[in-house]
mmCIF file of C-alpha atoms in Angstrom:
data_model
loop_
_atom_site.group_PDB
_atom_site.id
_atom_site.type_symbol
_atom_site.label_atom_id
_atom_site.label_comp_id
_atom_site.label_asym_id
_atom_site.label_seq_id
_atom_site.Cartn_x
_atom_site.Cartn_y
_atom_site.Cartn_z
ATOM 1 C CA MET A 712 -0.259 -0.428 0.060
ATOM 2 C CA THR A 713 1.176 3.138 -0.614
ATOM 3 C CA ILE A 714 1.253 6.764 1.217
ATOM 4 C CA ARG A 715 1.887 10.264 0.682
ATOM 5 C CA ILE A 716 3.748 11.713 3.738
ATOM 6 C CA THR A 717 5.852 14.973 3.504
ATOM 7 C CA ILE A 718 9.194 15.536 4.338
ATOM 8 C CA ARG A 719 10.338 19.370 5.797
ATOM 9 C CA ASP A 720 13.466 20.077 5.733
ATOM 10 C CA ALA A 721 14.707 21.472 9.053
ATOM 11 C CA ASP A 722 17.435 23.495 7.926
ATOM 12 C CA THR A 723 15.290 25.206 5.356
ATOM 13 C CA GLY A 724 11.649 24.900 5.919
ATOM 14 C CA SER A 725 11.318 23.658 2.491
ATOM 15 C CA LYS A 726 8.827 20.756 2.121
ATOM 16 C CA VAL A 727 8.688 17.723 -0.571
ATOM 17 C CA GLU A 728 6.070 14.841 -0.693
ATOM 18 C CA MET A 729 7.102 11.349 -0.811
ATOM 19 C CA ASP A 730 5.135 8.273 -2.191
ATOM 20 C CA LEU A 731 6.029 5.469 0.053
ATOM 21 C CA GLU A 732 5.429 1.744 -0.087
ATOM 22 C CA GLU A 733 5.128 0.155 3.521
ATOM 23 C CA ASP A 734 7.964 -2.059 2.948
ATOM 24 C CA ASN A 735 10.396 1.037 2.348
ATOM 25 C CA SER A 736 12.970 1.713 5.027
ATOM 26 C CA ILE A 737 13.499 4.715 7.171
ATOM 27 C CA GLU A 738 17.497 5.035 5.537
ATOM 28 C CA GLU A 739 15.807 4.871 2.519
ATOM 29 C CA THR A 740 13.086 7.642 2.907
ATOM 30 C CA ILE A 741 15.882 9.329 4.578
ATOM 31 C CA GLU A 742 18.544 8.796 1.475
ATOM 32 C CA SER A 743 15.913 10.138 -0.781
ATOM 33 C CA ALA A 744 15.119 12.980 0.790
ATOM 34 C CA ALA A 745 18.882 13.962 1.107
ATOM 35 C CA SER A 746 19.270 13.291 -2.246
ATOM 36 C CA TYR A 747 16.629 15.595 -3.559
ATOM 37 C CA TRP A 748 18.145 18.338 -1.136
ATOM 38 C CA GLU A 749 21.770 17.142 -2.027
ATOM 39 C CA LYS A 750 22.509 16.596 1.417
ATOM 40 C CA GLU A 751 24.587 13.876 2.498
ATOM 41 C CA ALA A 752 22.361 11.354 3.703
ATOM 42 C CA GLY A 753 24.254 9.247 6.713
ATOM 43 C CA ALA A 754 24.227 12.712 8.696
ATOM 44 C CA TYR A 755 20.667 12.932 8.819
ATOM 45 C CA VAL A 756 17.885 11.454 11.152
ATOM 46 C CA LEU A 757 13.833 12.291 10.304
ATOM 47 C CA ARG A 758 11.685 13.693 13.413
ATOM 48 C CA TYR A 759 7.646 12.384 13.687
ATOM 49 C CA GLY A 760 6.332 14.271 16.405
ATOM 50 C CA LYS A 761 8.418 13.309 19.103
ATOM 51 C CA LYS A 762 9.999 9.982 17.876
ATOM 52 C CA VAL A 763 13.193 9.604 15.790
ATOM 53 C CA LEU A 764 13.320 7.441 12.825
ATOM 54 C CA ARG A 765 16.457 6.340 11.587
ATOM 55 C CA GLY A 766 17.847 2.852 10.186
ATOM 56 C CA GLN A 767 16.131 -0.262 8.985
ATOM 57 C CA THR A 768 13.039 0.807 10.517
ATOM 58 C CA THR A 769 10.085 0.150 7.561
ATOM 59 C CA ILE A 770 7.621 2.512 7.152
ATOM 60 C CA GLY A 771 4.721 0.373 8.262
ATOM 61 C CA MET A 772 6.597 -0.968 11.455
ATOM 62 C CA SER A 773 7.162 2.917 12.492
ATOM 63 C CA ALA A 774 2.993 4.022 12.195
ATOM 64 C CA ILE A 775 3.677 6.409 9.803
ATOM 65 C CA ARG A 776 -0.408 7.236 7.761
ATOM 66 C CA ASP A 777 -0.750 8.949 4.908
ATOM 67 C CA GLY A 778 -0.505 12.751 5.114
ATOM 68 C CA ASP A 779 1.952 12.748 7.904
ATOM 69 C CA LEU A 780 4.515 15.422 8.213
ATOM 70 C CA LEU A 781 8.406 13.868 8.800
ATOM 71 C CA GLU A 782 10.939 16.442 9.276
ATOM 72 C CA LEU A 783 14.824 15.820 8.327
ATOM 73 C CA ILE A 784 17.527 16.624 10.812
ATOM 74 C CA PRO A 785 20.971 16.770 11.189
ATOM 75 C CA ASP A 786 23.329 14.811 13.036
ATOM 76 C CA PRO A 787 26.088 17.065 13.878
ATOM 77 C CA GLU A 788 29.453 16.752 15.705
ATOM 78 C CA GLY A 789 31.478 19.310 16.866
ATOM 79 C CA GLY A 790 35.465 18.711 17.981
ATOM 80 C CA TYR A 791 38.227 20.160 19.500
ATOM 81 C CA MET B 1349 36.233 59.622 30.389
ATOM 82 C CA ASN B 1350 32.080 60.525 29.852
ATOM 83 C CA PRO B 1351 30.570 61.146 33.019
ATOM 84 C CA ASP B 1352 27.759 58.689 31.495
ATOM 85 C CA VAL B 1353 30.401 55.807 30.928
ATOM 86 C CA ARG B 1354 31.659 56.342 34.728
ATOM 87 C CA LYS B 1355 28.625 56.028 36.030
ATOM 88 C CA LEU B 1356 27.552 53.176 33.921
ATOM 89 C CA LEU B 1357 31.272 51.786 35.382
ATOM 90 C CA ASP B 1358 30.439 52.875 38.951
ATOM 91 C CA MET B 1359 27.030 50.795 38.437
ATOM 92 C CA LEU B 1360 28.493 47.533 37.367
ATOM 93 C CA GLU B 1361 31.033 47.554 39.828
ATOM 94 C CA GLU B 1362 28.650 47.945 42.839
ATOM 95 C CA THR B 1363 26.827 44.995 40.830
ATOM 96 C CA VAL B 1364 29.297 42.738 40.126
ATOM 97 C CA ASP B 1365 30.187 43.254 44.700
ATOM 98 C CA GLY B 1366 29.969 39.585 45.354
ATOM 99 C CA ILE B 1367 29.303 37.955 42.097
ATOM 100 C CA ASP B 1368 30.576 34.203 42.091
ATOM 101 C CA ASP B 1369 32.103 32.511 39.498
ATOM 102 C CA GLU B 1370 29.440 31.092 37.929
ATOM 103 C CA ALA B 1371 27.136 34.307 37.942
ATOM 104 C CA ARG B 1372 29.974 35.780 36.310
ATOM 105 C CA ILE B 1373 30.566 33.625 33.531
ATOM 106 C CA LYS B 1374 26.647 34.252 32.408
ATOM 107 C CA LEU B 1375 26.838 37.480 33.053
ATOM 108 C CA LEU B 1376 29.823 37.929 30.866
ATOM 109 C CA PRO B 1377 28.825 37.230 27.698
ATOM 110 C CA ILE B 1378 25.431 39.133 28.313
ATOM 111 C CA ILE B 1379 27.243 42.207 28.680
ATOM 112 C CA THR B 1380 29.848 41.312 25.466
ATOM 113 C CA GLY B 1381 27.201 40.553 23.511
ATOM 114 C CA PHE B 1382 25.532 44.618 25.077
ATOM 115 C CA VAL B 1383 28.590 45.892 24.234
ATOM 116 C CA ASN B 1384 28.677 44.477 20.536
ATOM 117 C CA ASP B 1385 24.914 45.821 19.958
ATOM 118 C CA LEU B 1386 26.134 49.330 21.727
ATOM 119 C CA LYS B 1387 28.873 49.326 19.269
ATOM 120 C CA ARG B 1388 26.607 48.576 16.028
ATOM 121 C CA ASP B 1389 24.429 51.762 17.640
ATOM 122 C CA ILE B 1390 26.815 54.249 18.264
ATOM 123 C CA GLY B 1391 29.204 53.010 15.281
ATOM 124 C CA ARG B 1392 26.738 54.495 12.773
ATOM 125 C CA VAL B 1393 27.079 57.927 14.397
ATOM 126 C CA MET B 1394 30.355 58.340 15.943
ATOM 127 C CA LYS B 1395 33.215 55.704 14.809
ATOM 128 C CA LEU B 1396 35.903 58.297 16.479
ATOM 129 C CA LYS B 1397 34.737 58.323 20.113
ATOM 130 C CA ALA B 1398 32.624 55.536 20.154
ATOM 131 C CA ASP B 1399 35.817 53.018 19.386
ATOM 132 C CA LYS B 1400 37.700 54.890 22.447
ATOM 133 C CA ARG B 1401 35.097 55.270 24.769
ATOM 134 C CA LEU B 1402 33.961 51.238 24.175
ATOM 135 C CA ARG B 1403 37.760 50.522 24.530
ATOM 136 C CA ASP B 1404 37.692 52.323 27.689
ATOM 137 C CA LEU B 1405 34.460 50.561 29.063
ATOM 138 C CA GLU B 1406 35.943 47.131 28.212
ATOM 139 C CA MET B 1407 38.906 47.709 29.236
ATOM 140 C CA SER B 1408 37.351 49.063 32.905
ATOM 141 C CA LEU B 1409 34.830 45.662 32.946
ATOM 142 C CA ASP B 1410 37.650 43.498 32.102
ATOM 143 C CA LEU B 1411 39.905 44.534 35.207
ATOM 144 C CA LYS B 1412 37.147 45.332 37.352
ATOM 145 C CA TYR B 1413 35.964 41.350 36.690
ATOM 146 C CA ARG B 1414 39.188 39.998 37.219
ATOM 147 C CA LYS B 1415 40.086 42.285 40.292
ATOM 148 C CA LYS B 1416 36.775 40.658 42.091
ATOM 149 C CA ILE B 1417 37.438 37.410 41.098
ATOM 150 C CA SER B 1418 37.779 36.234 44.428
ATOM 151 C CA ASN B 1419 35.440 37.492 46.646
ATOM 152 C CA ILE B 1420 31.955 37.816 44.351
ATOM 153 C CA LYS B 1421 28.312 36.246 44.390
ATOM 154 C CA LEU B 1422 25.272 37.104 43.341
ATOM 155 C CA SER B 1423 22.331 34.716 42.887
ATOM 156 C CA ASP B 1424 21.398 35.766 39.580
ATOM 157 C CA ILE B 1425 22.084 37.888 36.157
ATOM 158 C CA PRO B 1426 21.062 41.125 36.486
ATOM 159 C CA GLU B 1427 18.766 41.996 33.815
ATOM 160 C CA GLU B 1428 17.763 45.478 35.462
ATOM 161 C CA VAL B 1429 21.384 46.474 35.157
ATOM 162 C CA VAL B 1430 21.734 45.775 32.107
ATOM 163 C CA ALA B 1431 18.332 47.514 31.092
ATOM 164 C CA GLU B 1432 19.276 50.577 32.773
ATOM 165 C CA ILE B 1433 22.977 50.693 31.301
ATOM 166 C CA ARG B 1434 20.786 50.466 27.789
ATOM 167 C CA GLN B 1435 18.528 52.888 28.838
ATOM 168 C CA MET B 1436 21.418 55.154 29.545
ATOM 169 C CA CYS B 1437 23.640 54.790 26.336
ATOM 170 C CA GLU B 1438 20.315 55.175 24.099
ATOM 171 C CA LEU B 1439 19.630 58.598 25.435
ATOM 172 C CA GLU B 1440 23.517 59.096 25.265
ATOM 173 C CA LEU B 1441 22.728 57.797 21.815
ATOM 174 C CA ALA B 1442 19.639 60.137 21.112
ATOM 175 C CA SER B 1443 21.667 63.664 21.903
ATOM 176 C CA LYS B 1444 24.812 61.948 19.538
ATOM 177 C CA TYR B 1445 22.790 61.963 16.639
ATOM 178 C CA ARG B 1446 20.902 65.197 17.325
ATOM 179 C CA GLU B 1447 24.724 66.768 17.830
ATOM 180 C CA LEU B 1448 25.891 64.845 14.879
ATOM 181 C CA GLU B 1449 22.680 66.109 12.604
ATOM 182 C CA ILE B 1450 23.551 69.251 13.177
ATOM 183 C CA GLN B 1451 27.547 68.586 12.476
ATOM 184 C CA SER B 1452 26.795 67.105 9.439
ATOM 185 C CA ALA B 1453 24.282 69.394 7.972
ATOM 186 C CA ASN B 1454 27.402 72.041 8.627
ATOM 187 C CA ILE B 1455 29.567 70.467 6.623
ATOM 188 C CA THR B 1456 27.408 69.908 4.024
ATOM 189 C CA GLY B 1457 26.715 73.655 3.833
ATOM 190 C CA ALA B 1458 30.300 74.414 3.744
ATOM 191 C CA GLY B 1459 30.368 72.806 0.410
ATOM 192 C CA GLU B 1460 34.437 72.380 -0.115
ATOM 193 C CA LYS B 1461 36.086 68.926 0.177
ATOM 194 C CA PRO B 1462 39.145 69.006 2.509
ATOM 195 C CA VAL B 1463 42.366 69.949 0.636
ATOM 196 C CA SER B 1464 45.695 69.460 2.988
ATOM 197 C CA GLU B 1465 47.170 65.992 4.337
ATOM 198 C CA THR B 1466 47.750 66.601 8.356
ATOM 199 C CA GLY B 1467 47.334 62.817 9.054
ATOM 200 C CA PRO B 1468 46.968 61.391 12.240
ATOM 201 C CA LYS B 1469 46.118 65.614 13.485
ATOM 202 C CA VAL B 1470 42.611 64.474 11.749
ATOM 203 C CA GLU B 1471 41.880 62.261 13.916
ATOM 204 C CA GLU B 1472 42.771 64.416 17.305
ATOM 205 C CA THR B 1473 40.399 67.304 15.629
ATOM 206 C CA LEU B 1474 37.533 65.415 15.174
ATOM 207 C CA ASP B 1475 37.987 63.967 18.688
ATOM 208 C CA ASP B 1476 38.946 67.286 20.241
ATOM 209 C CA ALA B 1477 36.053 68.898 18.105
ATOM 210 C CA ALA B 1478 33.470 66.429 19.598
ATOM 211 C CA ASP B 1479 35.165 66.965 23.071
ATOM 212 C CA ALA B 1480 34.383 70.332 22.834
ATOM 213 C CA GLN B 1481 31.108 69.388 21.876
ATOM 214 C CA ASN B 1482 30.392 67.636 24.658
ATOM 215 C CA SER B 1483 31.807 69.751 26.967
ATOM 216 C CA SER B 1484 29.888 73.083 25.626
ATOM 217 C CA ASP B 1485 26.599 74.312 27.078
ATOM 218 C CA ALA B 1486 26.120 76.496 23.703
ATOM 219 C CA SER B 1487 23.031 76.038 21.505
ATOM 220 C CA SER B 1488 23.473 73.090 19.483
ATOM 221 C CA ALA B 1489 23.657 74.933 16.307
ATOM 222 C CA THR B 1490 26.703 76.971 17.587
ATOM 223 C CA GLN B 1491 28.085 73.480 18.704
ATOM 224 C CA GLY B 1492 27.718 72.639 14.960
ATOM 225 C CA GLN B 1493 29.760 75.270 13.838
ATOM 226 C CA VAL B 1494 32.727 74.805 16.045
ATOM 227 C CA VAL B 1495 33.074 71.164 15.093
ATOM 228 C CA ALA B 1496 32.718 71.885 10.969
ATOM 229 C CA ALA B 1497 35.443 74.538 10.789
ATOM 230 C CA PRO B 1498 38.462 72.368 11.686
ATOM 231 C CA VAL B 1499 36.968 69.217 9.813
ATOM 232 C CA GLU B 1500 36.505 71.233 6.870
ATOM 233 C CA LYS B 1501 40.052 72.413 6.657
ATOM 234 C CA ARG B 1502 41.993 68.944 7.193
ATOM 235 C CA SER B 1503 41.659 65.549 4.546
ATOM 236 C CA PHE B 1504 40.444 63.154 6.000
ATOM 237 C CA SER B 1505 42.684 60.654 4.112
ATOM 238 C CA LYS B 1506 43.693 59.184 7.760
ATOM 239 C CA VAL B 1507 40.139 58.733 8.709
ATOM 240 C CA LYS B 1508 39.464 57.245 5.154
ATOM 241 C CA HIS B 1509 42.153 55.002 6.427
ATOM 242 C CA ASN B 1510 40.756 53.770 9.469
ATOM 243 C CA LEU B 1511 36.988 53.497 8.056
ATOM 244 C CA ARG B 1512 37.724 51.813 4.793
ATOM 245 C CA LEU B 1513 35.448 48.609 5.779
ATOM 246 C CA CYS B 1514 32.684 51.224 6.105
ATOM 247 C CA ARG B 1515 33.424 53.076 3.227
ATOM 248 C CA ALA B 1516 33.946 49.416 0.932
ATOM 249 C CA LYS B 1517 30.392 48.999 2.034
ATOM 250 C CA ARG B 1518 28.546 52.156 1.341
ATOM 251 C CA ALA B 1519 30.755 52.912 -1.850
ATOM 252 C CA SER B 1520 28.617 50.574 -3.930
ATOM 253 C CA SER B 1521 24.835 52.890 -2.942
ATOM 254 C CA GLU B 1522 26.831 56.387 -2.339
ATOM 255 C CA SER B 1523 29.034 58.207 -4.032
ATOM 256 C CA SER B 1524 28.491 61.720 -3.555
ATOM 257 C CA PRO B 1525 31.852 64.048 -2.603
ATOM 258 C CA THR B 1526 29.006 65.100 0.765
ATOM 259 C CA ASP B 1527 28.965 61.483 1.798
ATOM 260 C CA GLU B 1528 32.834 61.338 1.273
ATOM 261 C CA GLU B 1529 32.537 63.937 3.879
ATOM 262 C CA LEU B 1530 30.997 62.160 6.913
ATOM 263 C CA PRO B 1531 33.304 59.389 8.091
ATOM 264 C CA VAL B 1532 31.291 59.669 11.536
ATOM 265 C CA LEU B 1533 28.318 58.168 9.914
ATOM 266 C CA MET B 1534 29.098 55.086 8.809
ATOM 267 C CA PRO B 1535 28.627 51.926 10.443
ATOM 268 C CA ILE B 1536 31.638 49.531 12.217
ATOM 269 C CA GLU B 1537 30.448 45.890 11.051
ATOM 270 C CA PRO B 1538 26.852 44.530 11.136
ATOM 271 C CA VAL B 1539 25.780 42.376 13.635
ATOM 272 C CA GLU B 1540 24.273 39.237 11.923
ATOM 273 C CA LEU B 1541 23.464 36.962 14.691
ATOM 274 C CA TYR B 1542 20.499 38.154 17.374
ATOM 275 C CA PHE B 1543 19.952 35.949 20.487
ATOM 276 C CA ARG B 1544 16.510 36.450 22.294
ATOM 277 C CA SER B 1545 17.972 36.167 25.887
ATOM 278 C CA GLN B 1546 16.104 33.583 26.839
ATOM 279 C CA ALA B 1547 17.770 31.433 24.411
ATOM 280 C CA PHE B 1548 21.122 32.939 25.190
ATOM 281 C CA ARG B 1549 20.708 32.226 28.621
ATOM 282 C CA ALA B 1550 19.651 28.395 28.001
ATOM 283 C CA MET B 1551 22.628 27.891 26.025
ATOM 284 C CA MET B 1552 25.128 29.103 28.172
ATOM 285 C CA GLU B 1553 23.844 27.515 31.131
ATOM 286 C CA HIS B 1554 23.455 24.001 29.426
ATOM 287 C CA CYS B 1555 27.295 25.246 28.384
ATOM 288 C CA ILE B 1556 28.344 26.166 31.631
ATOM 289 C CA ASP B 1557 27.057 23.248 33.079
ATOM 290 C CA ILE B 1558 27.927 20.542 31.042
ATOM 291 C CA GLY B 1559 31.768 22.028 31.251
ATOM 292 C CA LYS B 1560 31.437 21.634 35.038
ATOM 293 C CA ARG B 1561 32.471 17.826 33.988
ATOM 294 C CA GLU B 1562 34.546 18.658 31.535
ATOM 295 C CA LEU B 1563 32.446 17.620 28.749
ATOM 296 C CA GLU B 1564 31.530 19.789 25.667
ATOM 297 C CA ALA B 1565 28.083 20.785 24.977
ATOM 298 C CA LEU B 1566 26.469 20.876 21.586
ATOM 299 C CA GLY B 1567 22.594 22.149 20.593
ATOM 300 C CA PHE B 1568 20.620 23.281 17.997
ATOM 301 C CA LEU B 1569 19.586 27.228 17.117
ATOM 302 C CA LEU B 1570 15.814 27.512 16.211
ATOM 303 C CA GLY B 1571 15.023 31.018 14.161
ATOM 304 C CA ASP B 1572 14.436 32.625 11.327
ATOM 305 C CA HIS B 1573 16.156 34.837 9.491
ATOM 306 C CA PHE B 1574 15.611 38.204 7.663
ATOM 307 C CA THR B 1575 17.788 40.130 4.446
ATOM 308 C CA HIS B 1576 17.632 43.688 5.184
ATOM 309 C CA GLU B 1577 19.484 45.871 2.107
ATOM 310 C CA GLY B 1578 21.624 42.528 1.032
ATOM 311 C CA ASP B 1579 22.768 41.796 4.628
ATOM 312 C CA VAL B 1580 21.469 38.261 6.094
ATOM 313 C CA TYR B 1581 20.441 38.567 9.915
ATOM 314 C CA THR B 1582 19.602 35.412 12.096
ATOM 315 C CA VAL B 1583 17.590 35.418 14.716
ATOM 316 C CA VAL B 1584 17.835 32.817 17.506
ATOM 317 C CA GLU B 1585 14.506 32.131 19.083
ATOM 318 C CA GLU B 1586 14.991 29.345 21.344
ATOM 319 C CA VAL B 1587 17.703 26.447 21.943
ATOM 320 C CA VAL B 1588 16.801 22.715 21.803
ATOM 321 C CA THR B 1589 19.387 20.244 23.045
ATOM 322 C CA SER B 1590 19.739 16.671 23.840
ATOM 323 C CA GLU B 1591 21.423 13.693 25.336
ATOM 324 C CA LEU B 1592 24.530 13.888 24.394
ATOM 325 C CA ASP B 1593 27.754 11.257 23.673
ATOM 326 C CA SER B 1594 30.312 13.842 25.006
ATOM 327 C CA SER B 1595 33.858 14.024 25.992
ATOM 328 C CA ILE B 1596 36.626 16.913 26.436
ATOM 329 C CA ILE B 1597 37.461 17.026 22.866
ATOM 330 C CA SER B 1598 34.442 16.045 21.149
ATOM 331 C CA VAL B 1599 30.644 15.685 21.078
ATOM 332 C CA LYS B 1600 27.496 14.184 19.321
ATOM 333 C CA ILE B 1601 24.026 13.651 20.197
ATOM 334 C CA LYS B 1602 23.455 10.581 21.627
ATOM 335 C CA ASP B 1603 20.036 10.443 21.973
ATOM 336 C CA PHE B 1604 17.403 12.901 19.890
ATOM 337 C CA THR B 1605 13.786 11.659 21.624
ATOM 338 C CA PRO B 1606 14.529 14.613 24.514
ATOM 339 C CA MET B 1607 15.097 17.025 21.950
ATOM 340 C CA PHE B 1608 12.476 16.323 19.818
ATOM 341 C CA GLU B 1609 10.180 16.230 22.809
ATOM 342 C CA ARG B 1610 10.861 19.756 23.091
ATOM 343 C CA MET B 1611 10.786 20.764 19.500
ATOM 344 C CA HIS B 1612 7.431 19.271 19.013
ATOM 345 C CA GLU B 1613 6.148 21.362 22.012
ATOM 346 C CA ILE B 1614 7.449 24.485 20.386
ATOM 347 C CA GLU B 1615 5.641 23.009 16.778
ATOM 348 C CA LYS B 1616 2.245 22.769 19.285
ATOM 349 C CA ALA B 1617 2.857 26.301 20.267
ATOM 350 C CA GLY B 1618 2.404 27.191 16.741
ATOM 351 C CA LYS B 1619 5.901 28.654 16.579
ATOM 352 C CA ASP B 1620 7.521 27.356 12.999
ATOM 353 C CA PHE B 1621 11.338 27.942 13.558
ATOM 354 C CA ILE B 1622 13.865 26.451 10.875
ATOM 355 C CA LEU B 1623 17.085 25.376 12.084
ATOM 356 C CA VAL B 1624 19.669 28.475 11.830
ATOM 357 C CA GLY B 1625 22.463 26.964 13.344
ATOM 358 C CA TRP B 1626 23.785 24.912 15.977
ATOM 359 C CA TYR B 1627 26.423 25.312 19.303
ATOM 360 C CA HIS B 1628 28.997 23.272 21.291
ATOM 361 C CA SER B 1629 31.343 24.309 23.793
ATOM 362 C CA HIS B 1630 35.183 24.241 23.616
ATOM 363 C CA PRO B 1631 35.654 23.844 27.559
ATOM 364 C CA GLY B 1632 38.844 25.777 27.997
ATOM 365 C CA HIS B 1633 40.339 25.491 24.592
ATOM 366 C CA THR B 1634 39.212 29.011 23.737
ATOM 367 C CA CYS B 1635 36.638 29.469 20.685
ATOM 368 C CA PHE B 1636 37.191 29.072 17.295
ATOM 369 C CA LEU B 1637 35.786 26.266 14.851
ATOM 370 C CA SER B 1638 37.926 23.461 14.549
ATOM 371 C CA PRO B 1639 38.443 20.901 11.095
ATOM 372 C CA THR B 1640 35.588 18.795 12.618
ATOM 373 C CA ASP B 1641 33.044 21.728 13.340
ATOM 374 C CA VAL B 1642 33.931 23.080 9.806
ATOM 375 C CA ASP B 1643 33.621 20.410 8.323
ATOM 376 C CA THR B 1644 29.987 19.875 10.374
ATOM 377 C CA GLN B 1645 29.115 23.371 9.124
ATOM 378 C CA LYS B 1646 30.164 22.878 5.588
ATOM 379 C CA ARG B 1647 28.057 19.351 5.270
ATOM 380 C CA MET B 1648 25.237 20.902 7.448
ATOM 381 C CA PHE B 1649 24.829 24.371 8.002
ATOM 382 C CA ARG B 1650 25.469 25.793 4.444
ATOM 383 C CA LYS B 1651 22.976 28.520 4.120
ATOM 384 C CA ASP B 1652 24.301 32.341 4.142
ATOM 385 C CA TYR B 1653 22.122 32.249 7.520
ATOM 386 C CA HIS B 1654 23.545 29.706 9.544
ATOM 387 C CA ALA B 1655 25.633 30.201 12.636
ATOM 388 C CA ALA B 1656 28.024 28.367 14.836
ATOM 389 C CA VAL B 1657 27.917 29.360 18.343
ATOM 390 C CA VAL B 1658 31.293 28.142 19.968
ATOM 391 C CA VAL B 1659 31.054 28.674 23.908
ATOM 392 C CA ASP B 1660 34.047 28.430 26.304
ATOM 393 C CA PRO B 1661 32.712 28.380 29.912
ATOM 394 C CA VAL B 1662 35.906 28.598 31.540
ATOM 395 C CA ASN B 1663 36.948 30.909 29.640
ATOM 396 C CA SER B 1664 33.714 32.703 29.382
ATOM 397 C CA GLU B 1665 34.247 33.384 25.822
ATOM 398 C CA VAL B 1666 31.356 33.356 23.047
ATOM 399 C CA LYS B 1667 32.454 33.681 19.679
ATOM 400 C CA SER B 1668 30.188 33.549 16.576
ATOM 401 C CA PHE B 1669 31.009 32.105 12.853
ATOM 402 C CA LYS B 1670 29.339 31.862 10.030
ATOM 403 C CA LEU B 1671 30.916 30.142 6.512
ATOM 404 C CA GLY B 1672 33.227 32.477 4.619
ATOM 405 C CA LYS B 1673 33.509 33.008 1.170
ATOM 406 C CA GLY B 1674 36.840 31.860 -0.200
ATOM 407 C CA GLU B 1675 38.263 30.757 3.872
ATOM 408 C CA ASP B 1676 36.868 28.302 5.895
ATOM 409 C CA TYR B 1677 34.761 30.636 8.011
ATOM 410 C CA ARG B 1678 34.551 33.725 10.187
ATOM 411 C CA GLU B 1679 33.391 35.705 12.953
ATOM 412 C CA ILE B 1680 30.603 37.434 13.249
ATOM 413 C CA SER B 1681 29.260 39.492 15.657
ATOM 414 C CA TYR B 1682 26.387 38.793 17.982
ATOM 415 C CA GLY B 1683 23.761 40.512 19.924
ATOM 416 C CA VAL B 1684 21.224 39.657 22.715
ATOM 417 C CA TYR B 1685 17.732 41.282 22.878
ATOM 418 C CA ARG B 1686 14.750 40.875 24.946
#
């Protein structure tokens, strides 16, 4: 079953709609969104309300529904 | 020293009598931010005088804080004091605006370009003239004439040298000879990053708290950005952080959940912020962007409004940066507002 979600880029506020299958993984979703905005996929996670989404969890397992909004958030590293 | 600045320093001295180290660390960046604001505002109307006055102010503050470090105690940041100082300076600033508007009008009215080359004397003349203006009880129009006469006869080459950055900024939009003769009206440097005071305080408290354990702190800056006359301004309304995987030389987010819970709350409150940058701390290592930090900035915060703030809670230092054009990064001025 296909669902349509919106992903918001937290850095800019811009949004993109994506059609996903239940068996698509979060990692694939991040890769697609990151690629759309020309970002490096490995350095991002998805925010779904209060929840963190990342890795091989599938869309079906993460309780995401048609019309939901996810946010692409960077995972920064600082160092001296 | 200007009596108002003297009064301001006396007031600060009374306030810092008995500040503890922690409060001092919190207070210093706020004053630094305030002084940055003041520099910007005053710089627009009277750079020569302002620079000297602010140097005096900063030097005096520095001396006083160092002097009092062993016996200070204060339970909280004295925001009322900062407000009073700001009010005092705004009053002075308004007065200077009026004086300099009259001075500028008189210079413009003279209609002649300066001719002779006298080097550093120009600065002295301007300073002396402004001092005379400050101390005179005569009417404003008379004050303006007193200042305009010596200025008109001298070259501005030295002043131009000192203000070359400011002039470059104006050169593209204004070119009349009259404008060339008004260096005191030129800005010093723009403040590119503005913090809401609560956000700044939260960031500082986080860095100080984590710094006590000799660990680096990290968080996001949430807010918005604006463009005015081609300049980009970043405004930080909130800061958010989370559980960190941190050492004294590195930091990453370990678990995003606490951060996302806070972001969800902010969202539910109807605030539509974006990530305008990030902050992290270098406890005891001073403030700069390390190669790791630059890499993070380039990979994740590439927009012209994206800022990186580095806090050294041990040395009471805060600096803000953006990616530069050509070089890796550049330091930018920040201010704190209420």
